[in-house]
CSV table of C-alpha atoms in Angstrom, one decimal:
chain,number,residue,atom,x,y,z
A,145,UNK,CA,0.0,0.0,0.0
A,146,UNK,CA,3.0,2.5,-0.8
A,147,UNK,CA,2.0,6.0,-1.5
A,148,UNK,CA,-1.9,5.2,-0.6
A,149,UNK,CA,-2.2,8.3,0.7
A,150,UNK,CA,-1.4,10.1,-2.4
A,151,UNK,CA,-4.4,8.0,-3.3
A,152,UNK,CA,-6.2,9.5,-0.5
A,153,UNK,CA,-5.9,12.4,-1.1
A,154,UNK,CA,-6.4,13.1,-4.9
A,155,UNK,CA,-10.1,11.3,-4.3
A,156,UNK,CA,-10.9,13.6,-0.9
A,157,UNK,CA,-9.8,16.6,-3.1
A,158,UNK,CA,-11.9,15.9,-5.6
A,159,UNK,CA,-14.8,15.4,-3.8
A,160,UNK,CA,-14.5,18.0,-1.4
A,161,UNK,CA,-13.9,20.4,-4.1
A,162,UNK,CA,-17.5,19.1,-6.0
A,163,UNK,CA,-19.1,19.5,-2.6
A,164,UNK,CA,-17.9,22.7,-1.8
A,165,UNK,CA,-19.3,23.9,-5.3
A,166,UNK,CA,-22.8,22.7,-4.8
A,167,UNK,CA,-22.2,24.2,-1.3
A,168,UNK,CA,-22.0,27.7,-3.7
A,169,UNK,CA,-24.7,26.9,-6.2
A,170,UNK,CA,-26.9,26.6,-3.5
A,171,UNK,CA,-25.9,29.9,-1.4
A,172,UNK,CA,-26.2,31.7,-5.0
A,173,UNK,CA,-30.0,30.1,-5.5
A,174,UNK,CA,-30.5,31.1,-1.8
A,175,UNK,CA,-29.5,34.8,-2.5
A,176,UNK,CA,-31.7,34.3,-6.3
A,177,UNK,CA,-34.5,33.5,-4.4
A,178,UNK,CA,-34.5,36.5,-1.5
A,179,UNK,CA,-33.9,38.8,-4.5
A,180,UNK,CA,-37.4,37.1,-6.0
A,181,UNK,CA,-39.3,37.9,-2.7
A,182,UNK,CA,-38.1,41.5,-2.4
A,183,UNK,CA,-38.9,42.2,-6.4
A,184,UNK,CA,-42.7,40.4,-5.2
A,185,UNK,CA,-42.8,43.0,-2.5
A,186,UNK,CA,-41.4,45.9,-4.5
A,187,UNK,CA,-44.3,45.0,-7.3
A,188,UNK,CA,-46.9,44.6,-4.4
A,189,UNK,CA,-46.2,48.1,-2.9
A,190,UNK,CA,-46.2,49.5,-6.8
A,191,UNK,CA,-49.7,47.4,-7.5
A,192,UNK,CA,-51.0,49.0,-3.8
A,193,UNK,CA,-51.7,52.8,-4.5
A,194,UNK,CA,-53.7,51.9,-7.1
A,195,UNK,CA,-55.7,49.9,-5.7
A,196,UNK,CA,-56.4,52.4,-2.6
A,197,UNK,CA,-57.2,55.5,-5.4
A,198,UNK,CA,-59.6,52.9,-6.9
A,199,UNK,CA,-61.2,52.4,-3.4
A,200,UNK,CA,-61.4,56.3,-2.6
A,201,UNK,CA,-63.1,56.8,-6.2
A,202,UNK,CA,-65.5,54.0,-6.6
A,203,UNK,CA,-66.9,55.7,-9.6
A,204,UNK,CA,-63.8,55.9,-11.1
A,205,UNK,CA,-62.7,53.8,-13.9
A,206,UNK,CA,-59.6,51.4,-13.5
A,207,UNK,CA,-56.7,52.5,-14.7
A,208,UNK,CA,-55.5,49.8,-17.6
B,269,UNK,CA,-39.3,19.2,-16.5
B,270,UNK,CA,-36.6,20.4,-16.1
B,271,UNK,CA,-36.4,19.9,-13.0
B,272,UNK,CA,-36.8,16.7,-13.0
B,273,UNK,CA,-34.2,16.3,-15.2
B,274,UNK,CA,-31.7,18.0,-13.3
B,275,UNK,CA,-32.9,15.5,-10.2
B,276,UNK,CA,-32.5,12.8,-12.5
B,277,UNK,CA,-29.4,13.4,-13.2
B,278,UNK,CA,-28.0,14.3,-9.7
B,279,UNK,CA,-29.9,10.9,-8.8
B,280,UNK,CA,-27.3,9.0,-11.2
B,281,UNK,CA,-24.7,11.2,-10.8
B,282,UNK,CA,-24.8,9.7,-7.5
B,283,UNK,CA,-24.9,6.2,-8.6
B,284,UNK,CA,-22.3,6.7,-11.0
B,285,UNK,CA,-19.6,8.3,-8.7
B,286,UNK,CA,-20.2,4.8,-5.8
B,287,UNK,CA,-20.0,2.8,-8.4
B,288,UNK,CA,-16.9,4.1,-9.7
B,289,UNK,CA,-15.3,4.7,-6.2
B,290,UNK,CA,-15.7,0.7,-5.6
B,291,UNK,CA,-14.4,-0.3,-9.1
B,292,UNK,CA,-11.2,1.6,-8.3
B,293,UNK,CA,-11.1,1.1,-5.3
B,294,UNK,CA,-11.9,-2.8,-5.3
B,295,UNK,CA,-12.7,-4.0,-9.0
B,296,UNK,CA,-9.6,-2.8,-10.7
B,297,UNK,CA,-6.0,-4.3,-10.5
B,298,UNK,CA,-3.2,-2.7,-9.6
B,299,UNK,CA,-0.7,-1.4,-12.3
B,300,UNK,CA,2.6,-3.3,-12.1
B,301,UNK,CA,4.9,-0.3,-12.7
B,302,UNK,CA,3.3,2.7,-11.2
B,303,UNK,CA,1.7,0.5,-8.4
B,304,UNK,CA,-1.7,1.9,-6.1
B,305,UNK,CA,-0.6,5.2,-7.7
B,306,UNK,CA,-2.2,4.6,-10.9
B,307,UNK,CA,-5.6,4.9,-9.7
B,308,UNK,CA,-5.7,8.1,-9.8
B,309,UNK,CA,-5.6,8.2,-13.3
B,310,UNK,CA,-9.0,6.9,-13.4
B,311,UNK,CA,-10.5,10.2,-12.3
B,312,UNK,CA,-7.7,12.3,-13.4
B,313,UNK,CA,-8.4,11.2,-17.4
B,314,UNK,CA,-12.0,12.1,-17.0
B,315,UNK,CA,-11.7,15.5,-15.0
B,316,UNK,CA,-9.2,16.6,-18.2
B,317,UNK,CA,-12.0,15.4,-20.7
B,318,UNK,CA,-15.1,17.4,-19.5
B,319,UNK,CA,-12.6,20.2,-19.3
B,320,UNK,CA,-11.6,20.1,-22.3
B,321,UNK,CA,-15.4,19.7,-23.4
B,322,UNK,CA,-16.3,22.4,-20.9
B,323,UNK,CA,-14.1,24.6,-22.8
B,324,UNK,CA,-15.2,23.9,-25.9
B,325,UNK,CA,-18.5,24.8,-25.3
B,326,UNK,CA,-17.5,27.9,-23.6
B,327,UNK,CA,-16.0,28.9,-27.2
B,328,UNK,CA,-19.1,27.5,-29.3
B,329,UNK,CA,-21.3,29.3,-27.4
B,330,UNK,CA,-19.0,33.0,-27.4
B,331,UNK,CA,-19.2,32.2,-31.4
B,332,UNK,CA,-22.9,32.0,-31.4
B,333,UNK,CA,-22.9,35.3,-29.0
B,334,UNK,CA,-21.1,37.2,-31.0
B,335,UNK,CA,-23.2,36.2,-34.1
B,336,UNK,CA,-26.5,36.1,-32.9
B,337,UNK,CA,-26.0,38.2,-29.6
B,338,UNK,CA,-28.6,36.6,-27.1
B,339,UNK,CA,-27.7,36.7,-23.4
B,340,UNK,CA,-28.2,32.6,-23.0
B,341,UNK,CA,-25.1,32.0,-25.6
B,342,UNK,CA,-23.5,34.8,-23.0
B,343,UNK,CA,-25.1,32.8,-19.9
B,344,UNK,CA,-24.3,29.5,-21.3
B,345,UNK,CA,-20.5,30.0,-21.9
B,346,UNK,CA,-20.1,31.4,-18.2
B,347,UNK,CA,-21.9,28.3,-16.4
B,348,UNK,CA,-19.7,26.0,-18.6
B,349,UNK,CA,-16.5,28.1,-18.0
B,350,UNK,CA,-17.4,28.1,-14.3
B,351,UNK,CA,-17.6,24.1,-14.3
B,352,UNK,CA,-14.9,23.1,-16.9
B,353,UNK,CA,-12.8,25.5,-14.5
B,354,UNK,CA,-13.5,23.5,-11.6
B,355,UNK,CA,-12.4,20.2,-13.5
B,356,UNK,CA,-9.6,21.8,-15.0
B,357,UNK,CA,-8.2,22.6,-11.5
B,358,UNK,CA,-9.1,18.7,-10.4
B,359,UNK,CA,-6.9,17.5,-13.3
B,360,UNK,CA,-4.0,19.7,-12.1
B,361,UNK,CA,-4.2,18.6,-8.7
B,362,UNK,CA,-4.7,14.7,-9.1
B,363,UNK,CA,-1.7,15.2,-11.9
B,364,UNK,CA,0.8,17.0,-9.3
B,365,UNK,CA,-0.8,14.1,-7.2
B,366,UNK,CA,0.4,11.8,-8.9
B,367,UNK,CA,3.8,13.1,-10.2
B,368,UNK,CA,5.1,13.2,-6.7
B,369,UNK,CA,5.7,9.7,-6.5
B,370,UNK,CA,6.5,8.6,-9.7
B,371,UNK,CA,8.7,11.9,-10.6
B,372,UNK,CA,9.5,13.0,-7.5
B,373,UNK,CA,8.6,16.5,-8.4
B,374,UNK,CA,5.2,17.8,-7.6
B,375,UNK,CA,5.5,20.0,-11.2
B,376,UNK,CA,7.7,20.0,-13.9
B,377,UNK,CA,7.4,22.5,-17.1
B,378,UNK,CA,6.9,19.9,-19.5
B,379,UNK,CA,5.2,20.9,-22.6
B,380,UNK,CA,1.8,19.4,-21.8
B,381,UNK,CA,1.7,20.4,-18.0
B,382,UNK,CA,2.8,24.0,-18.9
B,383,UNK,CA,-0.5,23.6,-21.9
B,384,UNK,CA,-2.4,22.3,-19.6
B,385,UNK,CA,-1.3,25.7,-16.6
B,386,UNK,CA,-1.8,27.8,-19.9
B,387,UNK,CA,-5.0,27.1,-20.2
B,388,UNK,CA,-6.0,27.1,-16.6
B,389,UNK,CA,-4.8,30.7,-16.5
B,390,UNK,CA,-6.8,31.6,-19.5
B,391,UNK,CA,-10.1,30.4,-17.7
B,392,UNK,CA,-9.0,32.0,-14.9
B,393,UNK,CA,-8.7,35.0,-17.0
B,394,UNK,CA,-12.2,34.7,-17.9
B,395,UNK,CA,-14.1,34.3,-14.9
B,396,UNK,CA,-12.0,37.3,-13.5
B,397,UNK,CA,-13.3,39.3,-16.1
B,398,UNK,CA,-17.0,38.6,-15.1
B,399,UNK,CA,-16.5,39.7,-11.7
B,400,UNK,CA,-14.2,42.9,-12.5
B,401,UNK,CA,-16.3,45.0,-15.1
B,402,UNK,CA,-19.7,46.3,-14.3
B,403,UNK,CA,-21.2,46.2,-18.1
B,404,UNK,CA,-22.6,43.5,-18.8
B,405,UNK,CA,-22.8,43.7,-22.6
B,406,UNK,CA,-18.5,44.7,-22.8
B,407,UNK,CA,-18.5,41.8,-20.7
B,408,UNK,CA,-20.5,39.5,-22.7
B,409,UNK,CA,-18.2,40.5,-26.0
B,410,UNK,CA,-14.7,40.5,-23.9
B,411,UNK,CA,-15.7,36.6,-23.1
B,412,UNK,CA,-16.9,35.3,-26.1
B,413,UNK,CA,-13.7,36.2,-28.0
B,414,UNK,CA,-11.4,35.0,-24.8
B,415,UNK,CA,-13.2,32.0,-24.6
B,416,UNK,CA,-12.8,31.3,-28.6
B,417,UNK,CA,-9.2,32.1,-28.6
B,418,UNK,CA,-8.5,29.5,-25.1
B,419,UNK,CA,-10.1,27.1,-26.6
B,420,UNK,CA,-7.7,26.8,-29.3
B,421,UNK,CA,-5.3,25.7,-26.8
B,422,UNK,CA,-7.4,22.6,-25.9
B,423,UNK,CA,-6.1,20.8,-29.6
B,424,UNK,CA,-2.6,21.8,-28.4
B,425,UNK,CA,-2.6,20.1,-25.1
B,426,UNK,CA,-4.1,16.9,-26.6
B,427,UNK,CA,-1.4,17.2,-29.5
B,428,UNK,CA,1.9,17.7,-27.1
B,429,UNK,CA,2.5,14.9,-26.2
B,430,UNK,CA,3.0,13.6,-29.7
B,431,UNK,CA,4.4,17.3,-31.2
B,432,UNK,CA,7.1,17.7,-28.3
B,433,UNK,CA,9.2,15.8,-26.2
B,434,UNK,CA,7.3,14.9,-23.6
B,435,UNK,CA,7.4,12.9,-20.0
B,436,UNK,CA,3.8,12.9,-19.8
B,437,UNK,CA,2.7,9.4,-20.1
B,438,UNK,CA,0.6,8.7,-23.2
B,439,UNK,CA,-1.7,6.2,-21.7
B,440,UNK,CA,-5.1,6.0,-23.9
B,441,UNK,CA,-2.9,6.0,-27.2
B,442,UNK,CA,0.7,5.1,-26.4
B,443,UNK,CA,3.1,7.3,-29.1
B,444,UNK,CA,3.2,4.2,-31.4
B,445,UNK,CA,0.1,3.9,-31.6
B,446,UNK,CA,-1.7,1.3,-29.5
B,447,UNK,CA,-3.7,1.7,-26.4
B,448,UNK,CA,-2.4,1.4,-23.1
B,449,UNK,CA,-4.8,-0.3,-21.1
B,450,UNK,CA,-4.1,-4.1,-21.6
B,451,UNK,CA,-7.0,-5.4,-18.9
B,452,UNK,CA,-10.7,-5.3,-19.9
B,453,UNK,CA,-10.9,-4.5,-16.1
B,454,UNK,CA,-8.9,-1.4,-16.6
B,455,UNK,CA,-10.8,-0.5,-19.5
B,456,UNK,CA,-14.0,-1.1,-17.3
B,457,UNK,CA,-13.0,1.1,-14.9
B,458,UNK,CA,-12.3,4.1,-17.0
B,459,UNK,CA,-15.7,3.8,-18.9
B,460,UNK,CA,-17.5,4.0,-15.4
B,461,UNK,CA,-15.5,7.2,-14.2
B,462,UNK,CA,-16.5,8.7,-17.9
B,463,UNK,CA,-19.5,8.6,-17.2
B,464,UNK,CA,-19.6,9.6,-13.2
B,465,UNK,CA,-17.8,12.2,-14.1
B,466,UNK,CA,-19.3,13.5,-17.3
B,467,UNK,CA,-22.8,13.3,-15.5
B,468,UNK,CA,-21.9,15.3,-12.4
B,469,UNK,CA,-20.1,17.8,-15.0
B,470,UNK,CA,-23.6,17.7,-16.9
B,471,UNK,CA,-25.6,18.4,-13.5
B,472,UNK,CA,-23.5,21.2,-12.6
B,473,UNK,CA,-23.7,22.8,-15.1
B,474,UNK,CA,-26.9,22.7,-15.4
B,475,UNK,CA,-27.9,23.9,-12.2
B,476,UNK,CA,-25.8,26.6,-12.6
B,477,UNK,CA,-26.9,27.3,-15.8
B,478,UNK,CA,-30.4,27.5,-14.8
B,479,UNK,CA,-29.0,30.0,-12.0
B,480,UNK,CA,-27.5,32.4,-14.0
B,481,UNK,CA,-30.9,32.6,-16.5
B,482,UNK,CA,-32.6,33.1,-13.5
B,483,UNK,CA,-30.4,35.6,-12.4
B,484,UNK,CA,-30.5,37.1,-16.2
B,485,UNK,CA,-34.2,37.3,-15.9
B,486,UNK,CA,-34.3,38.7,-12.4
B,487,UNK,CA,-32.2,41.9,-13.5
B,488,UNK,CA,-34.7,42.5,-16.3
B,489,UNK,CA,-37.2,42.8,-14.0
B,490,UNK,CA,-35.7,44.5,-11.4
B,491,UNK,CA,-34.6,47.1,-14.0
B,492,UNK,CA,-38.9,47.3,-15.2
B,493,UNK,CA,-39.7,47.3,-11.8
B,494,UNK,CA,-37.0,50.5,-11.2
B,495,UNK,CA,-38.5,52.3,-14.6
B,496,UNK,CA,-41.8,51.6,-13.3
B,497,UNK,CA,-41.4,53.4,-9.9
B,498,UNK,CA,-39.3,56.1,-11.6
B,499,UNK,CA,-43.0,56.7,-13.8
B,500,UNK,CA,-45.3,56.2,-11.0
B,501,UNK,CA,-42.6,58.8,-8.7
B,502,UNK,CA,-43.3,61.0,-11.7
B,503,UNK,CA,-47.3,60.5,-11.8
């Protein structure tokens, strides 16, 4: 078993390195999906006014 | 479904890699002259392959950028530069792995090594270039045309060891010609790893390929969503 830990460690480096870059996909889809809920709330507060003039004028028509 | 495909394939990814760990680990027999050593060579081999494919789709897709000029050519060529960078470093590693106890050096400038670092650099160039400029459309241009011109060192490394005097071992065609892998077993073994690795290359990258369109699409409509405020600030 001479030089088995040249062995080792060629196979722990490879795998660590895979892991550690799934380990970074998934902090990148973490941050994707924060920035998803904070365009959802930007659109929210944009859709908002709107809806509050239409309830203050309820003759008024919707704006398209 | 695309998702499940992406599943899928992490599913056999999976597989794959066990499988492969316990044929060179267990199947496989041990080389006479290079000894337990040797095994590395079964992942080493396929980590160089997919980066060298990696690559060349990193300069397909900056051709079909810079012809057609849609952002996925732009997003594909950075997921796969991203991945074939991470397998280009893997084969430099498990090779300076290796060379440490058969040539007692941990590198030597040998013509396909110093290719091989070449190259590495270049992709290293190229992700850099991502992160340091803020346009993304200079960006976009700058990386199709360094990612054409690296790949054209890819046919260089493969040729080196039969254009220059070389130490590297020529293992899959020895320099006369033949293949070097006498036992079916061996053979086997290196098959398996192909396809372990070439499936967790293909997961990757598509995972982070899907990221980055996500990401593409996200700053389109965070951009609307800006121009949209601006108007309703101005209402």
């Amino acid at each position: 078993m001479e030089h088995f830990g040249y062995l080792f460690a060629t196979y722990s480096i490879i795998f660590v390195a895979i892991f550690l870059y799934v380990v970074f996909i998934w902090q990148r889809q973490s941050r994707l999906e924060s920035e998803v809920r904070a365009l959802e709330a930007k659109l929210k507060a944009l859709a908002e006014p709107k809806h509050e003039s239409a309830a203050a004028e309820p003759g008024a028509k919707p704006s398209p | 479904m695309a998702r499940k495909i992406v599943t899928s394939l992490g599913v056999l990814s999976l597989i794959l890699v066990i499988a492969a760990l316990y044929m060179v680990f267990e199947y496989v027999p041990t080389e006479a002259d290079e000894g337990i050593v040797q095994r590395i060579f079964y992942f080493h081999v396929p980590c160089a392959w997919i980066a060298f494919m990696a690559f060349g789709l990193v300069a397909v897709a900056g051709i079909f950028y810079l012809w057609l000029g849609g952002q996925i050519w732009d997003d594909l060529g950075h997921g796969a530069a991203e991945t074939g960078m991470l397998f280009c470093t893997l084969m430099l590693i498990s090779g300076s792995l290796w060379a440490r106890p058969m040539w007692g050096t941990w590198w030597t400038w040998d013509s396909r090594l110093t290719s091989t670092f070449i190259l590495w650099l270049l992709y290293g160039g190229y992700l850099m270039l991502r992160v340091m400029i803020d346009d993304s459309r200079q960006v976009a241009r700058f990386a199709a045309v360094i990612g054409i011109v690296a790949a054209l060192d890819v046919p260089v490394i493969i040729l080196s060891v039969r254009l220059w005097r070389t130490i590297h071992p020529a293992v899959l065609v020895t320099r006369q010609g033949g293949h070097g892998l006498e036992d079916p077993r061996m053979v086997a073994t290196l098959l398996v790893s192909l396809a372990a690795i070439t499936v967790t290359f293909a997961w990757l990258f598509l995972v982070r390929f899907a990221e980055l369109r996500m990401g593409t699409r996200l700053e389109a409509l965070a951009r609307g969503i800006a121009l949209a405020e601006v108007r309703t600030g101005d209402i």
